Amino acid sequence: MNLRRSAVASAVAAVGIIGLVIALPMLARRLAFFRVRQVEVVGIRYLDESDVVRQLRLRPDASTLDRLGRVRNAAAAIPGVLAATAERRLPGTLRVTLREAIPVALVPMTNRLALVDSRGRELPFDPARLPVSLPIAGRDSATASLLGRLMLTDPEWYDSVESARLDHGDIILDAGIHRVRLRPEADEDVLRAVTEVRRYLTEYGIPWREIDARYRARVFVRKGAT
């Protein structure tokens, strides 16, 4: 009998502990102490912080103890965001870290300039928020893709490009009096080869107008200052 009573008491205690484990987080989430009072947005360069917080659609009574998955999913769904994470800083702060898409060019639209990424997709960023100027490019994914590869392969050359456009199936990169003609599929090896040629011409003070790098393993230079 004593053993049976002891077993029953243990079972009741276990149920009570489980109930507390379940109930305490629910109760804690209702406490004003854990109410979200601040949202930190990390990693943005082009998006507006207040607009990001607005698009998280947090409830007025949101708690830092709420599940973070909903916040993370809402942040990742913001146009122009590639990935997002969310973490809590108790008692009252949420930190949201974003990885934005990288604009590679400005594309003329009907009555404005739009930013595009390396796939030629329009980005919802305000061009006025850009810390640097970007090349003006045509509205095609091939040019945007080439600019994206150039940005990664030779940032200095990329920064000097003023415009990029398709021309009879080729892509022309203009930088002042200098022009480079490439095939749309030009890979990193081709771009590095052009970089070496440009460096050589600069080092030895050789004036040039155009570099033609459309042919594998061959780069042609048209000399002249104008």
mmCIF file with all atom_site columns, C-alpha atoms in Angstrom:
data_model
loop_
_atom_site.group_PDB
_atom_site.id
_atom_site.type_symbol
_atom_site.label_atom_id
_atom_site.label_alt_id
_atom_site.label_comp_id
_atom_site.label_asym_id
_atom_site.label_entity_id
_atom_site.label_seq_id
_atom_site.pdbx_PDB_ins_code
_atom_site.Cartn_x
_atom_site.Cartn_y
_atom_site.Cartn_z
_atom_site.occupancy
_atom_site.B_iso_or_equiv
_atom_site.pdbx_formal_charge
_atom_site.auth_seq_id
_atom_site.auth_comp_id
_atom_site.auth_asym_id
_atom_site.auth_atom_id
_atom_site.pdbx_PDB_model_num
ATOM 1   C CA . MET A 1 1   ? 0.000  0.000  0.000   1.00 0.00 ? 1   MET A CA 1
ATOM 2   C CA . ASN A 1 2   ? 2.788  2.378  0.878   1.00 0.00 ? 2   ASN A CA 1
ATOM 3   C CA . LEU A 1 3   ? 4.524  1.535  -2.378  1.00 0.00 ? 3   LEU A CA 1
ATOM 4   C CA . ARG A 1 4   ? 1.326  2.263  -4.312  1.00 0.00 ? 4   ARG A CA 1
ATOM 5   C CA . ARG A 1 5   ? 0.849  5.592  -2.539  1.00 0.00 ? 5   ARG A CA 1
ATOM 6   C CA . SER A 1 6   ? 4.479  6.478  -3.190  1.00 0.00 ? 6   SER A CA 1
ATOM 7   C CA . ALA A 1 7   ? 4.095  5.683  -6.888  1.00 0.00 ? 7   ALA A CA 1
ATOM 8   C CA . VAL A 1 8   ? 0.931  7.757  -7.134  1.00 0.00 ? 8   VAL A CA 1
ATOM 9   C CA . ALA A 1 9   ? 2.617  10.670 -5.370  1.00 0.00 ? 9   ALA A CA 1
ATOM 10  C CA . SER A 1 10  ? 5.601  10.437 -7.681  1.00 0.00 ? 10  SER A CA 1
ATOM 11  C CA . ALA A 1 11  ? 3.334  10.438 -10.718 1.00 0.00 ? 11  ALA A CA 1
ATOM 12  C CA . VAL A 1 12  ? 1.415  13.459 -9.447  1.00 0.00 ? 12  VAL A CA 1
ATOM 13  C CA . ALA A 1 13  ? 4.697  15.279 -8.773  1.00 0.00 ? 13  ALA A CA 1
ATOM 14  C CA . ALA A 1 14  ? 5.971  14.436 -12.253 1.00 0.00 ? 14  ALA A CA 1
ATOM 15  C CA . VAL A 1 15  ? 2.785  15.750 -13.840 1.00 0.00 ? 15  VAL A CA 1
ATOM 16  C CA . GLY A 1 16  ? 3.082  18.892 -11.769 1.00 0.00 ? 16  GLY A CA 1
ATOM 17  C CA . ILE A 1 17  ? 6.686  19.439 -12.848 1.00 0.00 ? 17  ILE A CA 1
ATOM 18  C CA . ILE A 1 18  ? 5.769  18.903 -16.504 1.00 0.00 ? 18  ILE A CA 1
ATOM 19  C CA . GLY A 1 19  ? 2.916  21.349 -16.101 1.00 0.00 ? 19  GLY A CA 1
ATOM 20  C CA . LEU A 1 20  ? 5.272  23.945 -14.670 1.00 0.00 ? 20  LEU A CA 1
ATOM 21  C CA . VAL A 1 21  ? 7.766  23.397 -17.492 1.00 0.00 ? 21  VAL A CA 1
ATOM 22  C CA . ILE A 1 22  ? 4.997  24.029 -20.010 1.00 0.00 ? 22  ILE A CA 1
ATOM 23  C CA . ALA A 1 23  ? 3.297  26.842 -18.156 1.00 0.00 ? 23  ALA A CA 1
ATOM 24  C CA . LEU A 1 24  ? 6.293  28.894 -17.037 1.00 0.00 ? 24  LEU A CA 1
ATOM 25  C CA . PRO A 1 25  ? 7.446  29.946 -20.543 1.00 0.00 ? 25  PRO A CA 1
ATOM 26  C CA . MET A 1 26  ? 3.854  30.825 -21.442 1.00 0.00 ? 26  MET A CA 1
ATOM 27  C CA . LEU A 1 27  ? 3.525  32.913 -18.307 1.00 0.00 ? 27  LEU A CA 1
ATOM 28  C CA . ALA A 1 28  ? 6.936  34.507 -18.781 1.00 0.00 ? 28  ALA A CA 1
ATOM 29  C CA . ARG A 1 29  ? 6.003  35.601 -22.298 1.00 0.00 ? 29  ARG A CA 1
ATOM 30  C CA . ARG A 1 30  ? 3.150  37.591 -20.820 1.00 0.00 ? 30  ARG A CA 1
ATOM 31  C CA . LEU A 1 31  ? 5.413  39.496 -18.453 1.00 0.00 ? 31  LEU A CA 1
ATOM 32  C CA . ALA A 1 32  ? 6.165  43.094 -19.376 1.00 0.00 ? 32  ALA A CA 1
ATOM 33  C CA . PHE A 1 33  ? 9.767  42.433 -18.339 1.00 0.00 ? 33  PHE A CA 1
ATOM 34  C CA . PHE A 1 34  ? 10.283 40.386 -21.532 1.00 0.00 ? 34  PHE A CA 1
ATOM 35  C CA . ARG A 1 35  ? 8.308  42.681 -23.831 1.00 0.00 ? 35  ARG A CA 1
ATOM 36  C CA . VAL A 1 36  ? 10.208 43.629 -27.010 1.00 0.00 ? 36  VAL A CA 1
ATOM 37  C CA . ARG A 1 37  ? 11.345 47.201 -26.463 1.00 0.00 ? 37  ARG A CA 1
ATOM 38  C CA . GLN A 1 38  ? 14.121 47.407 -29.056 1.00 0.00 ? 38  GLN A CA 1
ATOM 39  C CA . VAL A 1 39  ? 14.910 45.774 -32.402 1.00 0.00 ? 39  VAL A CA 1
ATOM 40  C CA . GLU A 1 40  ? 18.494 45.921 -33.633 1.00 0.00 ? 40  GLU A CA 1
ATOM 41  C CA . VAL A 1 41  ? 18.957 45.478 -37.384 1.00 0.00 ? 41  VAL A CA 1
ATOM 42  C CA . VAL A 1 42  ? 22.465 44.417 -38.377 1.00 0.00 ? 42  VAL A CA 1
ATOM 43  C CA . GLY A 1 43  ? 24.097 44.070 -41.795 1.00 0.00 ? 43  GLY A CA 1
ATOM 44  C CA . ILE A 1 44  ? 22.067 46.540 -43.842 1.00 0.00 ? 44  ILE A CA 1
ATOM 45  C CA . ARG A 1 45  ? 23.625 48.969 -46.293 1.00 0.00 ? 45  ARG A CA 1
ATOM 46  C CA . TYR A 1 46  ? 20.774 49.660 -48.682 1.00 0.00 ? 46  TYR A CA 1
ATOM 47  C CA . LEU A 1 47  ? 17.561 48.928 -46.781 1.00 0.00 ? 47  LEU A CA 1
ATOM 48  C CA . ASP A 1 48  ? 16.008 51.387 -44.347 1.00 0.00 ? 48  ASP A CA 1
ATOM 49  C CA . GLU A 1 49  ? 16.117 50.169 -40.737 1.00 0.00 ? 49  GLU A CA 1
ATOM 50  C CA . SER A 1 50  ? 12.681 51.482 -39.774 1.00 0.00 ? 50  SER A CA 1
ATOM 51  C CA . ASP A 1 51  ? 11.173 49.875 -42.879 1.00 0.00 ? 51  ASP A CA 1
ATOM 52  C CA . VAL A 1 52  ? 12.780 46.545 -41.988 1.00 0.00 ? 52  VAL A CA 1
ATOM 53  C CA . VAL A 1 53  ? 11.325 46.676 -38.473 1.00 0.00 ? 53  VAL A CA 1
ATOM 54  C CA . ARG A 1 54  ? 7.916  47.537 -39.895 1.00 0.00 ? 54  ARG A CA 1
ATOM 55  C CA . GLN A 1 55  ? 8.020  44.537 -42.247 1.00 0.00 ? 55  GLN A CA 1
ATOM 56  C CA . LEU A 1 56  ? 8.745  42.183 -39.336 1.00 0.00 ? 56  LEU A CA 1
ATOM 57  C CA . ARG A 1 57  ? 5.128  42.853 -38.267 1.00 0.00 ? 57  ARG A CA 1
ATOM 58  C CA . LEU A 1 58  ? 5.760  42.329 -34.575 1.00 0.00 ? 58  LEU A CA 1
ATOM 59  C CA . ARG A 1 59  ? 2.686  42.370 -32.339 1.00 0.00 ? 59  ARG A CA 1
ATOM 60  C CA . PRO A 1 60  ? 2.425  45.247 -29.842 1.00 0.00 ? 60  PRO A CA 1
ATOM 61  C CA . ASP A 1 61  ? 2.786  42.707 -27.052 1.00 0.00 ? 61  ASP A CA 1
ATOM 62  C CA . ALA A 1 62  ? 5.587  40.709 -28.714 1.00 0.00 ? 62  ALA A CA 1
ATOM 63  C CA . SER A 1 63  ? 7.943  39.056 -26.259 1.00 0.00 ? 63  SER A CA 1
ATOM 64  C CA . THR A 1 64  ? 11.609 38.207 -26.637 1.00 0.00 ? 64  THR A CA 1
ATOM 65  C CA . LEU A 1 65  ? 10.636 34.725 -25.475 1.00 0.00 ? 65  LEU A CA 1
ATOM 66  C CA . ASP A 1 66  ? 8.414  34.183 -28.517 1.00 0.00 ? 66  ASP A CA 1
ATOM 67  C CA . ARG A 1 67  ? 9.671  31.719 -31.090 1.00 0.00 ? 67  ARG A CA 1
ATOM 68  C CA . LEU A 1 68  ? 12.237 33.334 -33.347 1.00 0.00 ? 68  LEU A CA 1
ATOM 69  C CA . GLY A 1 69  ? 11.314 31.369 -36.447 1.00 0.00 ? 69  GLY A CA 1
ATOM 70  C CA . ARG A 1 70  ? 8.497  33.734 -37.360 1.00 0.00 ? 70  ARG A CA 1
ATOM 71  C CA . VAL A 1 71  ? 10.751 36.774 -37.033 1.00 0.00 ? 71  VAL A CA 1
ATOM 72  C CA . ARG A 1 72  ? 13.476 35.095 -39.087 1.00 0.00 ? 72  ARG A CA 1
ATOM 73  C CA . ASN A 1 73  ? 11.043 34.084 -41.836 1.00 0.00 ? 73  ASN A CA 1
ATOM 74  C CA . ALA A 1 74  ? 9.538  37.568 -41.993 1.00 0.00 ? 74  ALA A CA 1
ATOM 75  C CA . ALA A 1 75  ? 13.003 39.109 -42.300 1.00 0.00 ? 75  ALA A CA 1
ATOM 76  C CA . ALA A 1 76  ? 14.080 36.647 -44.996 1.00 0.00 ? 76  ALA A CA 1
ATOM 77  C CA . ALA A 1 77  ? 10.936 37.474 -47.005 1.00 0.00 ? 77  ALA A CA 1
ATOM 78  C CA . ILE A 1 78  ? 11.803 41.180 -47.273 1.00 0.00 ? 78  ILE A CA 1
ATOM 79  C CA . PRO A 1 79  ? 12.596 42.009 -50.925 1.00 0.00 ? 79  PRO A CA 1
ATOM 80  C CA . GLY A 1 80  ? 16.337 42.370 -51.437 1.00 0.00 ? 80  GLY A CA 1
ATOM 81  C CA . VAL A 1 81  ? 17.243 40.079 -48.510 1.00 0.00 ? 81  VAL A CA 1
ATOM 82  C CA . LEU A 1 82  ? 19.103 36.850 -49.289 1.00 0.00 ? 82  LEU A CA 1
ATOM 83  C CA . ALA A 1 83  ? 19.279 35.434 -45.758 1.00 0.00 ? 83  ALA A CA 1
ATOM 84  C CA . ALA A 1 84  ? 18.322 36.398 -42.220 1.00 0.00 ? 84  ALA A CA 1
ATOM 85  C CA . THR A 1 85  ? 18.914 35.305 -38.647 1.00 0.00 ? 85  THR A CA 1
ATOM 86  C CA . ALA A 1 86  ? 17.249 36.380 -35.412 1.00 0.00 ? 86  ALA A CA 1
ATOM 87  C CA . GLU A 1 87  ? 18.412 36.195 -31.820 1.00 0.00 ? 87  GLU A CA 1
ATOM 88  C CA . ARG A 1 88  ? 17.169 37.467 -28.490 1.00 0.00 ? 88  ARG A CA 1
ATOM 89  C CA . ARG A 1 89  ? 19.052 39.700 -26.073 1.00 0.00 ? 89  ARG A CA 1
ATOM 90  C CA . LEU A 1 90  ? 17.174 39.380 -22.825 1.00 0.00 ? 90  LEU A CA 1
ATOM 91  C CA . PRO A 1 91  ? 15.245 40.941 -21.425 1.00 0.00 ? 91  PRO A CA 1
ATOM 92  C CA . GLY A 1 92  ? 13.828 43.189 -24.151 1.00 0.00 ? 92  GLY A CA 1
ATOM 93  C CA . THR A 1 93  ? 15.916 43.254 -27.346 1.00 0.00 ? 93  THR A CA 1
ATOM 94  C CA . LEU A 1 94  ? 15.679 41.345 -30.609 1.00 0.00 ? 94  LEU A CA 1
ATOM 95  C CA . ARG A 1 95  ? 18.653 41.376 -32.971 1.00 0.00 ? 95  ARG A CA 1
ATOM 96  C CA . VAL A 1 96  ? 17.960 40.683 -36.646 1.00 0.00 ? 96  VAL A CA 1
ATOM 97  C CA . THR A 1 97  ? 20.930 40.158 -38.959 1.00 0.00 ? 97  THR A CA 1
ATOM 98  C CA . LEU A 1 98  ? 20.361 40.444 -42.707 1.00 0.00 ? 98  LEU A CA 1
ATOM 99  C CA . ARG A 1 99  ? 22.410 39.588 -45.770 1.00 0.00 ? 99  ARG A CA 1
ATOM 100 C CA . GLU A 1 100 ? 21.345 41.835 -48.604 1.00 0.00 ? 100 GLU A CA 1
ATOM 101 C CA . ALA A 1 101 ? 21.609 41.199 -52.320 1.00 0.00 ? 101 ALA A CA 1
ATOM 102 C CA . ILE A 1 102 ? 24.505 43.106 -53.866 1.00 0.00 ? 102 ILE A CA 1
ATOM 103 C CA . PRO A 1 103 ? 23.688 45.601 -56.624 1.00 0.00 ? 103 PRO A CA 1
ATOM 104 C CA . VAL A 1 104 ? 26.110 45.497 -59.550 1.00 0.00 ? 104 VAL A CA 1
ATOM 105 C CA . ALA A 1 105 ? 24.650 48.089 -61.925 1.00 0.00 ? 105 ALA A CA 1
ATOM 106 C CA . LEU A 1 106 ? 22.172 50.879 -62.489 1.00 0.00 ? 106 LEU A CA 1
ATOM 107 C CA . VAL A 1 107 ? 19.699 50.219 -65.294 1.00 0.00 ? 107 VAL A CA 1
ATOM 108 C CA . PRO A 1 108 ? 17.693 52.984 -67.006 1.00 0.00 ? 108 PRO A CA 1
ATOM 109 C CA . MET A 1 109 ? 13.951 52.432 -66.748 1.00 0.00 ? 109 MET A CA 1
ATOM 110 C CA . THR A 1 110 ? 11.171 54.558 -68.243 1.00 0.00 ? 110 THR A CA 1
ATOM 111 C CA . ASN A 1 111 ? 11.511 57.434 -65.792 1.00 0.00 ? 111 ASN A CA 1
ATOM 112 C CA . ARG A 1 112 ? 14.094 56.306 -63.241 1.00 0.00 ? 112 ARG A CA 1
ATOM 113 C CA . LEU A 1 113 ? 17.241 54.326 -62.594 1.00 0.00 ? 113 LEU A CA 1
ATOM 114 C CA . ALA A 1 114 ? 16.881 50.898 -61.007 1.00 0.00 ? 114 ALA A CA 1
ATOM 115 C CA . LEU A 1 115 ? 19.452 48.747 -59.237 1.00 0.00 ? 115 LEU A CA 1
ATOM 116 C CA . VAL A 1 116 ? 19.992 45.169 -60.413 1.00 0.00 ? 116 VAL A CA 1
ATOM 117 C CA . ASP A 1 117 ? 21.920 42.226 -59.005 1.00 0.00 ? 117 ASP A CA 1
ATOM 118 C CA . SER A 1 118 ? 24.254 39.871 -60.860 1.00 0.00 ? 118 SER A CA 1
ATOM 119 C CA . ARG A 1 119 ? 21.266 37.965 -62.259 1.00 0.00 ? 119 ARG A CA 1
ATOM 120 C CA . GLY A 1 120 ? 19.753 41.088 -63.715 1.00 0.00 ? 120 GLY A CA 1
ATOM 121 C CA . ARG A 1 121 ? 16.932 41.123 -61.150 1.00 0.00 ? 121 ARG A CA 1
ATOM 122 C CA . GLU A 1 122 ? 15.677 44.518 -60.066 1.00 0.00 ? 122 GLU A CA 1
ATOM 123 C CA . LEU A 1 123 ? 16.361 45.324 -56.420 1.00 0.00 ? 123 LEU A CA 1
ATOM 124 C CA . PRO A 1 124 ? 14.075 47.450 -54.233 1.00 0.00 ? 124 PRO A CA 1
ATOM 125 C CA . PHE A 1 125 ? 16.914 49.634 -52.967 1.00 0.00 ? 125 PHE A CA 1
ATOM 126 C CA . ASP A 1 126 ? 17.049 53.397 -53.239 1.00 0.00 ? 126 ASP A CA 1
ATOM 127 C CA . PRO A 1 127 ? 19.987 54.352 -55.521 1.00 0.00 ? 127 PRO A CA 1
ATOM 128 C CA . ALA A 1 128 ? 20.487 57.450 -53.359 1.00 0.00 ? 128 ALA A CA 1
ATOM 129 C CA . ARG A 1 129 ? 21.575 55.187 -50.474 1.00 0.00 ? 129 ARG A CA 1
ATOM 130 C CA . LEU A 1 130 ? 24.499 53.739 -52.444 1.00 0.00 ? 130 LEU A CA 1
ATOM 131 C CA . PRO A 1 131 ? 27.885 54.599 -50.899 1.00 0.00 ? 131 PRO A CA 1
ATOM 132 C CA . VAL A 1 132 ? 29.559 54.413 -54.341 1.00 0.00 ? 132 VAL A CA 1
ATOM 133 C CA . SER A 1 133 ? 28.599 54.918 -57.966 1.00 0.00 ? 133 SER A CA 1
ATOM 134 C CA . LEU A 1 134 ? 27.775 51.895 -60.111 1.00 0.00 ? 134 LEU A CA 1
ATOM 135 C CA . PRO A 1 135 ? 28.117 51.278 -63.843 1.00 0.00 ? 135 PRO A CA 1
ATOM 136 C CA . ILE A 1 136 ? 25.171 52.131 -66.071 1.00 0.00 ? 136 ILE A CA 1
ATOM 137 C CA . ALA A 1 137 ? 24.180 48.903 -67.810 1.00 0.00 ? 137 ALA A CA 1
ATOM 138 C CA . GLY A 1 138 ? 21.675 47.570 -70.275 1.00 0.00 ? 138 GLY A CA 1
ATOM 139 C CA . ARG A 1 139 ? 18.590 45.651 -69.174 1.00 0.00 ? 139 ARG A CA 1
ATOM 140 C CA . ASP A 1 140 ? 19.945 42.152 -69.758 1.00 0.00 ? 140 ASP A CA 1
ATOM 141 C CA . SER A 1 141 ? 21.094 39.405 -67.422 1.00 0.00 ? 141 SER A CA 1
ATOM 142 C CA . ALA A 1 142 ? 24.282 38.642 -69.406 1.00 0.00 ? 142 ALA A CA 1
ATOM 143 C CA . THR A 1 143 ? 25.766 42.087 -68.765 1.00 0.00 ? 143 THR A CA 1
ATOM 144 C CA . ALA A 1 144 ? 24.755 41.997 -65.090 1.00 0.00 ? 144 ALA A CA 1
ATOM 145 C CA . SER A 1 145 ? 26.289 38.542 -64.684 1.00 0.00 ? 145 SER A CA 1
ATOM 146 C CA . LEU A 1 146 ? 29.583 39.651 -66.223 1.00 0.00 ? 146 LEU A CA 1
ATOM 147 C CA . LEU A 1 147 ? 29.684 42.702 -63.963 1.00 0.00 ? 147 LEU A CA 1
ATOM 148 C CA . GLY A 1 148 ? 29.073 40.455 -60.970 1.00 0.00 ? 148 GLY A CA 1
ATOM 149 C CA . ARG A 1 149 ? 32.043 38.263 -61.896 1.00 0.00 ? 149 ARG A CA 1
ATOM 150 C CA . LEU A 1 150 ? 34.211 41.315 -62.485 1.00 0.00 ? 150 LEU A CA 1
ATOM 151 C CA . MET A 1 151 ? 33.262 42.739 -59.069 1.00 0.00 ? 151 MET A CA 1
ATOM 152 C CA . LEU A 1 152 ? 34.561 39.571 -57.416 1.00 0.00 ? 152 LEU A CA 1
ATOM 153 C CA . THR A 1 153 ? 37.617 39.094 -59.649 1.00 0.00 ? 153 THR A CA 1
ATOM 154 C CA . ASP A 1 154 ? 38.973 42.645 -59.870 1.00 0.00 ? 154 ASP A CA 1
ATOM 155 C CA . PRO A 1 155 ? 37.135 45.201 -57.703 1.00 0.00 ? 155 PRO A CA 1
ATOM 156 C CA . GLU A 1 156 ? 39.484 47.995 -58.765 1.00 0.00 ? 156 GLU A CA 1
ATOM 157 C CA . TRP A 1 157 ? 38.733 47.485 -62.453 1.00 0.00 ? 157 TRP A CA 1
ATOM 158 C CA . TYR A 1 158 ? 35.032 47.108 -61.695 1.00 0.00 ? 158 TYR A CA 1
ATOM 159 C CA . ASP A 1 159 ? 35.034 50.431 -59.805 1.00 0.00 ? 159 ASP A CA 1
ATOM 160 C CA . SER A 1 160 ? 36.475 52.181 -62.860 1.00 0.00 ? 160 SER A CA 1
ATOM 161 C CA . VAL A 1 161 ? 33.762 50.945 -65.246 1.00 0.00 ? 161 VAL A CA 1
ATOM 162 C CA . GLU A 1 162 ? 31.340 53.711 -66.152 1.00 0.00 ? 162 GLU A CA 1
ATOM 163 C CA . SER A 1 163 ? 29.018 51.774 -68.465 1.00 0.00 ? 163 SER A CA 1
ATOM 164 C CA . ALA A 1 164 ? 28.445 48.253 -69.770 1.00 0.00 ? 164 ALA A CA 1
ATOM 165 C CA . ARG A 1 165 ? 26.377 47.231 -72.766 1.00 0.00 ? 165 ARG A CA 1
ATOM 166 C CA . LEU A 1 166 ? 25.705 44.534 -75.314 1.00 0.00 ? 166 LEU A CA 1
ATOM 167 C CA . ASP A 1 167 ? 27.064 45.208 -78.787 1.00 0.00 ? 167 ASP A CA 1
ATOM 168 C CA . HIS A 1 168 ? 26.364 42.641 -81.529 1.00 0.00 ? 168 HIS A CA 1
ATOM 169 C CA . GLY A 1 169 ? 26.585 39.778 -79.060 1.00 0.00 ? 169 GLY A CA 1
ATOM 170 C CA . ASP A 1 170 ? 29.657 41.114 -77.229 1.00 0.00 ? 170 ASP A CA 1
ATOM 171 C CA . ILE A 1 171 ? 29.798 43.086 -74.001 1.00 0.00 ? 171 ILE A CA 1
ATOM 172 C CA . ILE A 1 172 ? 31.647 46.386 -73.949 1.00 0.00 ? 172 ILE A CA 1
ATOM 173 C CA . LEU A 1 173 ? 32.938 47.895 -70.727 1.00 0.00 ? 173 LEU A CA 1
ATOM 174 C CA . ASP A 1 174 ? 33.702 51.611 -70.981 1.00 0.00 ? 174 ASP A CA 1
ATOM 175 C CA . ALA A 1 175 ? 35.912 53.538 -68.557 1.00 0.00 ? 175 ALA A CA 1
ATOM 176 C CA . GLY A 1 176 ? 36.739 57.000 -69.859 1.00 0.00 ? 176 GLY A CA 1
ATOM 177 C CA . ILE A 1 177 ? 38.762 56.655 -73.067 1.00 0.00 ? 177 ILE A CA 1
ATOM 178 C CA . HIS A 1 178 ? 39.386 52.955 -72.381 1.00 0.00 ? 178 HIS A CA 1
ATOM 179 C CA . ARG A 1 179 ? 37.186 50.159 -73.648 1.00 0.00 ? 179 ARG A CA 1
ATOM 180 C CA . VAL A 1 180 ? 37.270 46.399 -73.081 1.00 0.00 ? 180 VAL A CA 1
ATOM 181 C CA . ARG A 1 181 ? 35.370 44.042 -75.355 1.00 0.00 ? 181 ARG A CA 1
ATOM 182 C CA . LEU A 1 182 ? 34.432 40.619 -73.961 1.00 0.00 ? 182 LEU A CA 1
ATOM 183 C CA . ARG A 1 183 ? 32.223 37.673 -74.670 1.00 0.00 ? 183 ARG A CA 1
ATOM 184 C CA . PRO A 1 184 ? 29.208 37.466 -72.294 1.00 0.00 ? 184 PRO A CA 1
ATOM 185 C CA . GLU A 1 185 ? 30.459 34.132 -70.931 1.00 0.00 ? 185 GLU A CA 1
ATOM 186 C CA . ALA A 1 186 ? 33.953 35.467 -70.118 1.00 0.00 ? 186 ALA A CA 1
ATOM 187 C CA . ASP A 1 187 ? 35.041 33.703 -66.924 1.00 0.00 ? 187 ASP A CA 1
ATOM 188 C CA . GLU A 1 188 ? 37.405 34.649 -64.113 1.00 0.00 ? 188 GLU A CA 1
ATOM 189 C CA . ASP A 1 189 ? 40.455 33.416 -66.047 1.00 0.00 ? 189 ASP A CA 1
ATOM 190 C CA . VAL A 1 190 ? 39.671 35.741 -68.948 1.00 0.00 ? 190 VAL A CA 1
ATOM 191 C CA . LEU A 1 191 ? 39.068 38.660 -66.602 1.00 0.00 ? 191 LEU A CA 1
ATOM 192 C CA . ARG A 1 192 ? 42.343 38.023 -64.777 1.00 0.00 ? 192 ARG A CA 1
ATOM 193 C CA . ALA A 1 193 ? 44.175 37.922 -68.114 1.00 0.00 ? 193 ALA A CA 1
ATOM 194 C CA . VAL A 1 194 ? 42.731 41.339 -69.001 1.00 0.00 ? 194 VAL A CA 1
ATOM 195 C CA . THR A 1 195 ? 43.756 42.618 -65.579 1.00 0.00 ? 195 THR A CA 1
ATOM 196 C CA . GLU A 1 196 ? 47.347 41.587 -66.246 1.00 0.00 ? 196 GLU A CA 1
ATOM 197 C CA . VAL A 1 197 ? 47.304 43.298 -69.644 1.00 0.00 ? 197 VAL A CA 1
ATOM 198 C CA . ARG A 1 198 ? 45.859 46.484 -68.157 1.00 0.00 ? 198 ARG A CA 1
ATOM 199 C CA . ARG A 1 199 ? 48.476 46.424 -65.405 1.00 0.00 ? 199 ARG A CA 1
ATOM 200 C CA . TYR A 1 200 ? 51.273 45.978 -67.942 1.00 0.00 ? 200 TYR A CA 1
ATOM 201 C CA . LEU A 1 201 ? 50.034 48.859 -70.112 1.00 0.00 ? 201 LEU A CA 1
ATOM 202 C CA . THR A 1 202 ? 49.760 51.125 -67.073 1.00 0.00 ? 202 THR A CA 1
ATOM 203 C CA . GLU A 1 203 ? 53.148 50.158 -65.648 1.00 0.00 ? 203 GLU A CA 1
ATOM 204 C CA . TYR A 1 204 ? 54.957 50.929 -68.898 1.00 0.00 ? 204 TYR A CA 1
ATOM 205 C CA . GLY A 1 205 ? 52.914 54.012 -69.747 1.00 0.00 ? 205 GLY A CA 1
ATOM 206 C CA . ILE A 1 206 ? 51.559 52.586 -72.984 1.00 0.00 ? 206 ILE A CA 1
ATOM 207 C CA . PRO A 1 207 ? 48.467 54.502 -74.171 1.00 0.00 ? 207 PRO A CA 1
ATOM 208 C CA . TRP A 1 208 ? 45.609 52.308 -75.338 1.00 0.00 ? 208 TRP A CA 1
ATOM 209 C CA . ARG A 1 209 ? 42.024 52.623 -76.507 1.00 0.00 ? 209 ARG A CA 1
ATOM 210 C CA . GLU A 1 210 ? 40.621 49.106 -76.543 1.00 0.00 ? 210 GLU A CA 1
ATOM 211 C CA . ILE A 1 211 ? 41.403 45.642 -75.258 1.00 0.00 ? 211 ILE A CA 1
ATOM 212 C CA . ASP A 1 212 ? 39.722 42.857 -77.195 1.00 0.00 ? 212 ASP A CA 1
ATOM 213 C CA . ALA A 1 213 ? 39.512 39.729 -75.048 1.00 0.00 ? 213 ALA A CA 1
ATOM 214 C CA . ARG A 1 214 ? 36.899 37.779 -76.974 1.00 0.00 ? 214 ARG A CA 1
ATOM 215 C CA . TYR A 1 215 ? 39.280 35.000 -77.943 1.00 0.00 ? 215 TYR A CA 1
ATOM 216 C CA . ARG A 1 216 ? 40.497 32.283 -75.610 1.00 0.00 ? 216 ARG A CA 1
ATOM 217 C CA . ALA A 1 217 ? 44.190 32.642 -74.667 1.00 0.00 ? 217 ALA A CA 1
ATOM 218 C CA . ARG A 1 218 ? 44.552 35.767 -76.841 1.00 0.00 ? 218 ARG A CA 1
ATOM 219 C CA . VAL A 1 219 ? 44.167 39.441 -75.943 1.00 0.00 ? 219 VAL A CA 1
ATOM 220 C CA . PHE A 1 220 ? 44.473 42.163 -78.563 1.00 0.00 ? 220 PHE A CA 1
ATOM 221 C CA . VAL A 1 221 ? 45.307 45.769 -77.717 1.00 0.00 ? 221 VAL A CA 1
ATOM 222 C CA . ARG A 1 222 ? 44.482 48.750 -79.866 1.00 0.00 ? 222 ARG A CA 1
ATOM 223 C CA . LYS A 1 223 ? 46.940 51.453 -78.930 1.00 0.00 ? 223 LYS A CA 1
ATOM 224 C CA . GLY A 1 224 ? 46.428 55.185 -78.970 1.00 0.00 ? 224 GLY A CA 1
ATOM 225 C CA . ALA A 1 225 ? 45.413 57.901 -76.527 1.00 0.00 ? 225 ALA A CA 1
ATOM 226 C CA . THR A 1 226 ? 42.202 58.848 -78.362 1.00 0.00 ? 226 THR A CA 1
#
